[in-house]
CSV table of C-alpha atoms in Angstrom, one decimal:
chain,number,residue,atom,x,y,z
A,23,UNK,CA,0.4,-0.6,-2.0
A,24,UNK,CA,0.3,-4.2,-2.6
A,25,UNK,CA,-1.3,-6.8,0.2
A,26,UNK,CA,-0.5,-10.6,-0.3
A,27,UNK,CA,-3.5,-12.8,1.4
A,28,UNK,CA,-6.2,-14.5,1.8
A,29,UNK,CA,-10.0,-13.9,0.5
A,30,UNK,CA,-12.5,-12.9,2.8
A,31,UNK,CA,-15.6,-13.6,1.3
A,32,UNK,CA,-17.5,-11.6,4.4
A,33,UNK,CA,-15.3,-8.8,3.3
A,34,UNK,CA,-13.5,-7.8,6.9
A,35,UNK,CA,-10.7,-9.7,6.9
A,36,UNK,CA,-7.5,-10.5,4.3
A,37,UNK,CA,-7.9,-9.5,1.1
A,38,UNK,CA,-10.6,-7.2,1.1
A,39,UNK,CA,-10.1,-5.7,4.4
A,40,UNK,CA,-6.4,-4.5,3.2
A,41,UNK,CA,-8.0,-3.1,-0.2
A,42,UNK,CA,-10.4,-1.4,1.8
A,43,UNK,CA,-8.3,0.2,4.4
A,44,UNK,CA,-5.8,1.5,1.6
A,45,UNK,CA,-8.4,3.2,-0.1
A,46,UNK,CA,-9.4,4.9,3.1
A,47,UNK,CA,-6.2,6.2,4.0
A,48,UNK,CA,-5.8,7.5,0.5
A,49,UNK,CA,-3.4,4.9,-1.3
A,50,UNK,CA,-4.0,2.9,-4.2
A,51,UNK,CA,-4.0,-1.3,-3.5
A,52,UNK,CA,-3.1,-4.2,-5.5
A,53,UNK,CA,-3.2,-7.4,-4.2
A,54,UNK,CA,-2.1,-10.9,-4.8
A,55,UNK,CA,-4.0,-13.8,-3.1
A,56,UNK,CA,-2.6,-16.4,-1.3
A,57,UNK,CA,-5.5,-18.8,-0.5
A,58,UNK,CA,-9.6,-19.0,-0.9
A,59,UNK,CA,-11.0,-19.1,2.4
A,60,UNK,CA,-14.8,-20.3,3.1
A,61,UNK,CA,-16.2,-18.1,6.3
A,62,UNK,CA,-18.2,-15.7,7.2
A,63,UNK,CA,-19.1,-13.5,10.8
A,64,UNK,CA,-19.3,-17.0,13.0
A,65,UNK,CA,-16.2,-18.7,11.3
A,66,UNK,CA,-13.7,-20.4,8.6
A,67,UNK,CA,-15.3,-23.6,6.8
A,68,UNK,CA,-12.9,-23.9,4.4
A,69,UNK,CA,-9.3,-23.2,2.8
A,70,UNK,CA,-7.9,-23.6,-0.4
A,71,UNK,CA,-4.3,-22.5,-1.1
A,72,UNK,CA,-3.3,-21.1,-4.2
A,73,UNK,CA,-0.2,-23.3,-6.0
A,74,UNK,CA,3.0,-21.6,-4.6
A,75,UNK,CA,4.0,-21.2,-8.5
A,76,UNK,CA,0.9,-19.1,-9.6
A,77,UNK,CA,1.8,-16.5,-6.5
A,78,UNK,CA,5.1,-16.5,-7.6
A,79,UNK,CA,3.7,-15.7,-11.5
A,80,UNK,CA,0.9,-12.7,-9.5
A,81,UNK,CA,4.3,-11.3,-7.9
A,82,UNK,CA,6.9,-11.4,-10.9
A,83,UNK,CA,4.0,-9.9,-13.8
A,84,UNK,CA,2.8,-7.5,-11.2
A,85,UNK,CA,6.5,-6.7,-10.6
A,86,UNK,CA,7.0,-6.0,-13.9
A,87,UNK,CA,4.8,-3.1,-14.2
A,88,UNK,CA,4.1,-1.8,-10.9
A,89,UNK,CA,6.2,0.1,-8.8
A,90,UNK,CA,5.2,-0.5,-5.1
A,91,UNK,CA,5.8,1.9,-1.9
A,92,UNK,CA,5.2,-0.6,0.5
A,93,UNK,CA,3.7,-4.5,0.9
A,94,UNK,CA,1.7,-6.1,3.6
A,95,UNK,CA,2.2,-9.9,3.8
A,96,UNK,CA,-0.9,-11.6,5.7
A,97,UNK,CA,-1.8,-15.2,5.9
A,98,UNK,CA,0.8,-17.4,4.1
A,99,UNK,CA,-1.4,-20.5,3.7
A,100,UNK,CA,1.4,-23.1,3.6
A,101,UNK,CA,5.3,-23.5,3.7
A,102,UNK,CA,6.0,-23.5,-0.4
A,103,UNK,CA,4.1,-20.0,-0.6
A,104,UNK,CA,6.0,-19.2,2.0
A,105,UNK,CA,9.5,-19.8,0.3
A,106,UNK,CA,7.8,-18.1,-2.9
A,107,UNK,CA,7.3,-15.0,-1.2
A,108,UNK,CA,10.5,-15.0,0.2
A,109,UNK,CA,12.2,-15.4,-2.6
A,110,UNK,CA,10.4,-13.3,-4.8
A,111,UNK,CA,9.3,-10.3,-2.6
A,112,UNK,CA,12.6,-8.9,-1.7
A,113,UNK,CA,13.7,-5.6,-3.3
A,114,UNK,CA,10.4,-4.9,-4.4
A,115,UNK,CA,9.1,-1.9,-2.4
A,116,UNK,CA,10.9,-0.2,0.5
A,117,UNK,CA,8.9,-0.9,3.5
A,118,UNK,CA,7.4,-4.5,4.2
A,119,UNK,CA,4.8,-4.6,6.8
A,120,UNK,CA,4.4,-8.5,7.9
A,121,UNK,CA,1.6,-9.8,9.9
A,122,UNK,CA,2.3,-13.5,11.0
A,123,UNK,CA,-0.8,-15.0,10.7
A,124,UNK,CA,0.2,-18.5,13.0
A,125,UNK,CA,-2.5,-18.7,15.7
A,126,UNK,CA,-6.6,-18.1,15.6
A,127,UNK,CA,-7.9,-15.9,18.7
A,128,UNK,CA,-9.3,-19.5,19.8
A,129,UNK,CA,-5.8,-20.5,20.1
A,130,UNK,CA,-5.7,-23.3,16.8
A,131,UNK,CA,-2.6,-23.2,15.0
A,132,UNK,CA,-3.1,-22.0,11.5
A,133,UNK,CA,-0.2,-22.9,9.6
A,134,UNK,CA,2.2,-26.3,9.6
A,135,UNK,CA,5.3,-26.4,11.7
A,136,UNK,CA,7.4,-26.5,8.5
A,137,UNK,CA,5.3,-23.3,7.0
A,138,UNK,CA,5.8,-21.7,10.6
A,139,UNK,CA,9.7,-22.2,10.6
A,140,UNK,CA,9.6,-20.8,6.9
A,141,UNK,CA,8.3,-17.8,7.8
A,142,UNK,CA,10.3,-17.4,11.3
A,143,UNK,CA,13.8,-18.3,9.6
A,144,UNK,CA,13.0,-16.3,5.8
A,145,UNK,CA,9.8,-13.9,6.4
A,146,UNK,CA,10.6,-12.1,9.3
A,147,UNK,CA,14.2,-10.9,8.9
A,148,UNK,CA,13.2,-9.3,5.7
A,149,UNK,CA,9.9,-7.3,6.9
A,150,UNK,CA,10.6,-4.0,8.2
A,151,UNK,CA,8.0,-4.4,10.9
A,152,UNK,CA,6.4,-7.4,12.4
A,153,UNK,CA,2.7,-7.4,13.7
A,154,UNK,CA,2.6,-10.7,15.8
A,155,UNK,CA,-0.3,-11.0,18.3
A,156,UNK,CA,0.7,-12.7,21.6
A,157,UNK,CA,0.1,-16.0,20.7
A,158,UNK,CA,2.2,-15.8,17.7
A,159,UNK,CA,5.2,-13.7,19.3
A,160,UNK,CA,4.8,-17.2,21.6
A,161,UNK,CA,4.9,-19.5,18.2
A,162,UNK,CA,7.9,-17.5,16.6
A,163,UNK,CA,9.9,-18.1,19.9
A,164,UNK,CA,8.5,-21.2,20.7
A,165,UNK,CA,7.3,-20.2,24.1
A,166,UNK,CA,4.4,-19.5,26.0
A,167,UNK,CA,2.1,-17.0,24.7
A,168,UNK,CA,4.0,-13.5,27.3
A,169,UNK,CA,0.9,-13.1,30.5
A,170,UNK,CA,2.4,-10.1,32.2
A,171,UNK,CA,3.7,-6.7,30.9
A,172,UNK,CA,7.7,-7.8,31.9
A,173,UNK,CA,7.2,-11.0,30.0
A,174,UNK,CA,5.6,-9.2,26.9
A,175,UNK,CA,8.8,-6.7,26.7
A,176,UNK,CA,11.0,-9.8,27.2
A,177,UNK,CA,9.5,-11.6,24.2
A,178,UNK,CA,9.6,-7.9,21.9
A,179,UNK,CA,13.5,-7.9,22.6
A,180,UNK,CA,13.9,-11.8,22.3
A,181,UNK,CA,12.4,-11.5,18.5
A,182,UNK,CA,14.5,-8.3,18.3
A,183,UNK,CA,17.7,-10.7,19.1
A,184,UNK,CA,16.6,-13.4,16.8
A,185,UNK,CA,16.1,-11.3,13.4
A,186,UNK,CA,13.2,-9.2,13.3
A,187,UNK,CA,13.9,-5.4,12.5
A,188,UNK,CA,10.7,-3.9,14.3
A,189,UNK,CA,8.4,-5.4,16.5
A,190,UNK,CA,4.7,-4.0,17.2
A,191,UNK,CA,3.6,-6.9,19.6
A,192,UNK,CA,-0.1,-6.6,20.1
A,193,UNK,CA,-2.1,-6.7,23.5
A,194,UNK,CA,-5.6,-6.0,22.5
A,195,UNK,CA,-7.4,-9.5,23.5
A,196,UNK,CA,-5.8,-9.3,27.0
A,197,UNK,CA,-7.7,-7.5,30.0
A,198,UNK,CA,-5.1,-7.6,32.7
A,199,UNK,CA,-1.9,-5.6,33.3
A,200,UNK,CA,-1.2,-5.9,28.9
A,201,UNK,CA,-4.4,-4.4,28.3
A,202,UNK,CA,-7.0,-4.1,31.5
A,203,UNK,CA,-9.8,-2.1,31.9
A,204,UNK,CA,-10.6,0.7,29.4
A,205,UNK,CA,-7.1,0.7,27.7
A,206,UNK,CA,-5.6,-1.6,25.3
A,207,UNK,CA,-1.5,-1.8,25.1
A,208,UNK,CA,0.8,-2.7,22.3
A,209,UNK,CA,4.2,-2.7,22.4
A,210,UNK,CA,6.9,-1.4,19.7
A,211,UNK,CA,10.6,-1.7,19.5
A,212,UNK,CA,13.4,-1.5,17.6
A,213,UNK,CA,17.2,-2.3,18.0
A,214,UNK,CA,18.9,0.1,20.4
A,215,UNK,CA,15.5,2.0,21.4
A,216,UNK,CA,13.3,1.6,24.7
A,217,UNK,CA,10.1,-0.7,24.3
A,218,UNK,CA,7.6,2.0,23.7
A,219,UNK,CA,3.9,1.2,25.3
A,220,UNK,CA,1.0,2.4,22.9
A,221,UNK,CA,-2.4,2.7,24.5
A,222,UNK,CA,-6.0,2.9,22.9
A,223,UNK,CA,-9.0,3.2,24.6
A,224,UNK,CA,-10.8,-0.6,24.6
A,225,UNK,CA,-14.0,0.1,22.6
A,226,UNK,CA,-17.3,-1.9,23.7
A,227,UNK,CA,-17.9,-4.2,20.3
A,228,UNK,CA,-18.4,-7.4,19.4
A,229,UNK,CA,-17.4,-6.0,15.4
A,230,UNK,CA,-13.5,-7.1,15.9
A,231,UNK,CA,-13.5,-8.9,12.9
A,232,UNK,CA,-10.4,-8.1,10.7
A,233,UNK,CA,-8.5,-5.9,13.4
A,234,UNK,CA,-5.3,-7.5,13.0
A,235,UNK,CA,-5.7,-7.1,8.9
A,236,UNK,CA,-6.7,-3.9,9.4
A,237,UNK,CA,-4.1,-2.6,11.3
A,238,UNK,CA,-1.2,-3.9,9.3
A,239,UNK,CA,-2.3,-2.9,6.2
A,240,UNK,CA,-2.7,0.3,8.0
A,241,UNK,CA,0.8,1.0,8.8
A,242,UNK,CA,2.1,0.0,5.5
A,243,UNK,CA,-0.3,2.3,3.9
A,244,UNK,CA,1.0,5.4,6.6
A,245,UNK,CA,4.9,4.2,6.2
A,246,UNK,CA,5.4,6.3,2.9
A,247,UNK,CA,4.0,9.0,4.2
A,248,UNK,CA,5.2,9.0,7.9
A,249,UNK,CA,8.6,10.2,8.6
A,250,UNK,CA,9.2,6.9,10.3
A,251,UNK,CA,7.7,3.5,11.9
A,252,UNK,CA,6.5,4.8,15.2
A,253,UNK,CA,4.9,8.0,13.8
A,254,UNK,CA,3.2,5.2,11.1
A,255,UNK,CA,2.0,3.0,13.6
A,256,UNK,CA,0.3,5.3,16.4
A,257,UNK,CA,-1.3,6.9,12.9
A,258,UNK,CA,-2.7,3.5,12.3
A,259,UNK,CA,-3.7,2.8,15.7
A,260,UNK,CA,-6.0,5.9,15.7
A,261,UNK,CA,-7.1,4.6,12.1
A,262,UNK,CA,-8.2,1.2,13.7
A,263,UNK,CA,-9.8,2.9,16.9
A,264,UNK,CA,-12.0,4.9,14.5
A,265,UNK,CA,-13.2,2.1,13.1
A,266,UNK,CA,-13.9,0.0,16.0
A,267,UNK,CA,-15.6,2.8,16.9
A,268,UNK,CA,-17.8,2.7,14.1
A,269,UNK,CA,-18.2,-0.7,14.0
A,270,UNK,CA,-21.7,-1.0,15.3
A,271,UNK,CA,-23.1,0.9,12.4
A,272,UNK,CA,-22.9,-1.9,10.4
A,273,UNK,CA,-25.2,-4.4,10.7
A,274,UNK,CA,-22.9,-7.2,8.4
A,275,UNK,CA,-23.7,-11.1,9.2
A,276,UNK,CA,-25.9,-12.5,12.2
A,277,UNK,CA,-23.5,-11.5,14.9
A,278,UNK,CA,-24.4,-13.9,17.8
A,279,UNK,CA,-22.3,-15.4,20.7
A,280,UNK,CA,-20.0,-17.2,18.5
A,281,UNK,CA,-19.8,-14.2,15.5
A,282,UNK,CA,-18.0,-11.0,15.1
A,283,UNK,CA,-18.9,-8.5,12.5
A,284,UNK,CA,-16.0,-6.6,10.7
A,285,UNK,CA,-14.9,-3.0,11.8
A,286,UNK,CA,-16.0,0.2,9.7
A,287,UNK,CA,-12.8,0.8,7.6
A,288,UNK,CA,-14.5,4.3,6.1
A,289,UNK,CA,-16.0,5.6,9.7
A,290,UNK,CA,-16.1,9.2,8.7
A,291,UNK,CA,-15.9,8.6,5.1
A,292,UNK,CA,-18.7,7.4,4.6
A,293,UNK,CA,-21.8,9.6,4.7
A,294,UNK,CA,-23.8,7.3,7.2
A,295,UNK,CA,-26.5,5.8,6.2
A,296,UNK,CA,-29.8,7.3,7.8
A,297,UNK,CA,-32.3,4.5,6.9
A,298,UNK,CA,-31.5,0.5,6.1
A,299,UNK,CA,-33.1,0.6,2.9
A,300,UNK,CA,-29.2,-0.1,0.7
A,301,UNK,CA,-27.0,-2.1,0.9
């Protein structure tokens, strides 16, 4: 598996939590980094793109020896990593799981216009599945983030019409009709296929940190193995519901009002801790 992102030092998110949700799910990860991000639990501080020429010289000398089953592209950083990637990613594994990391849950816009239409018009149509939240399936149409279920499905068959191969649009930060109550709803679809609704119970945490890493990375970690996107996803949505569910055992960063700790990517892997004496 290769993941190409950016560093979390906190270790949920990026980087470190696709490395660490390969290894759970039994697949060997190799990464190449896109950007050095300053944050922690409570927030980013900093970035610092790597030169779109020295991810384009990771990609072609890992390319040279290794011989991937599937890549997970995450945060882009800027529009000439962008083109790099596109330019030098395809044909190199047969399943390409792309999470368009455009918009922060606060609602800031994390890339440029110019590094947004890159990955719209060159990123998307060669991914085999995209992972946009709402806010981003929003950007990539340039529309309102979707606020009812009808408007959600509209938006999964407008990016659908406009390039994208597979769609897993996701719902979890909404509480009304997308996701209210106890349940959280995604939607997946595919050309000629029904939107299909995927439900997960909402679980009571603020340790959300790196669930949209986390799930991505899951289903291109589950694609090889599955005997097709769907199966792969709702395997990675139980993945990511485990470890929400096991989020609270960690006790990572000063999680306040304004912090979220990560999830537990090896909930039941682990042999949990029964004292707080190691780290």
């Amino acid at each position: 598996m290769l993941t190409v992102a950016g560093s979390d030092p906190s270790g949920g998110a990026g980087i470190q939590a696709d490395l660490k949700t390969f290894s759970a799910l039994g697949a060997y990860g190799c990464a190449v980094l896109t950007a050095l991000t300053a944050q922690n639990t409570r927030g980013v501080t900093g970035v610092h793109a790597v030169p779109a020429a020295f991810v384009t010289q990771q990609l072609r000398t890992l390319l040279d020896d290794v011989a991937l089953d599937a890549v997970k592209i995450g945060m882009v950083a800027d529009a000439g990593i962008a083109r790099a990637l596109a330019a030098a990613l395809p044909g190199s594994a047969p399943h390409l799981v792309l999470d368009p990391v455009m918009v922060a849950t606060s609602g800031d816009r994390l890339l440029t216009p110019d590094a947004e239409a890159v990955v719209r018009d060159e990123l998307v149509p060669l991914a085999g599945l995209i992972t946009p939240n709402l806010a981003e399936a929003g950007a990539l149409l340039g529309r309102p983030p979707a606020g009812t279920a009808d408007e959600a499905t509209d938006q999964v068959h407008a990016l659908l019409a406009a390039g994208a191969r597979r769609v897993l649009l996701k719902g979890g930060h909404r509480t009304d009709e997308l996701g209210g109550g106890g349940t959280v709803v995604d939607l997946y679809g595919e050309p000629g296929h029904e939107v299909v609704a995927i439900t997960a119970p909402r679980v009571d945490t603020r340790n959300t940190h790196g669930t949209g890493c986390t799930l991505s990375a899951a289903i291109a970690a589950l694609r090889p193995v599955s005997p097709d996107w769907l199966t792969a996803v709702r395997r990675a949505k139980d993945y990511l519901t485990r470890a929400l569910q096991g989020a609270d055992q960690l006790q990572i960063g000063r999680v306040g009002p304004d912090g979220h700790g990560p999830v537990h990517h090896f909930a039941g892997i682990w042999n949990e801790r029964k004292s707080d004496t190691a780290g």
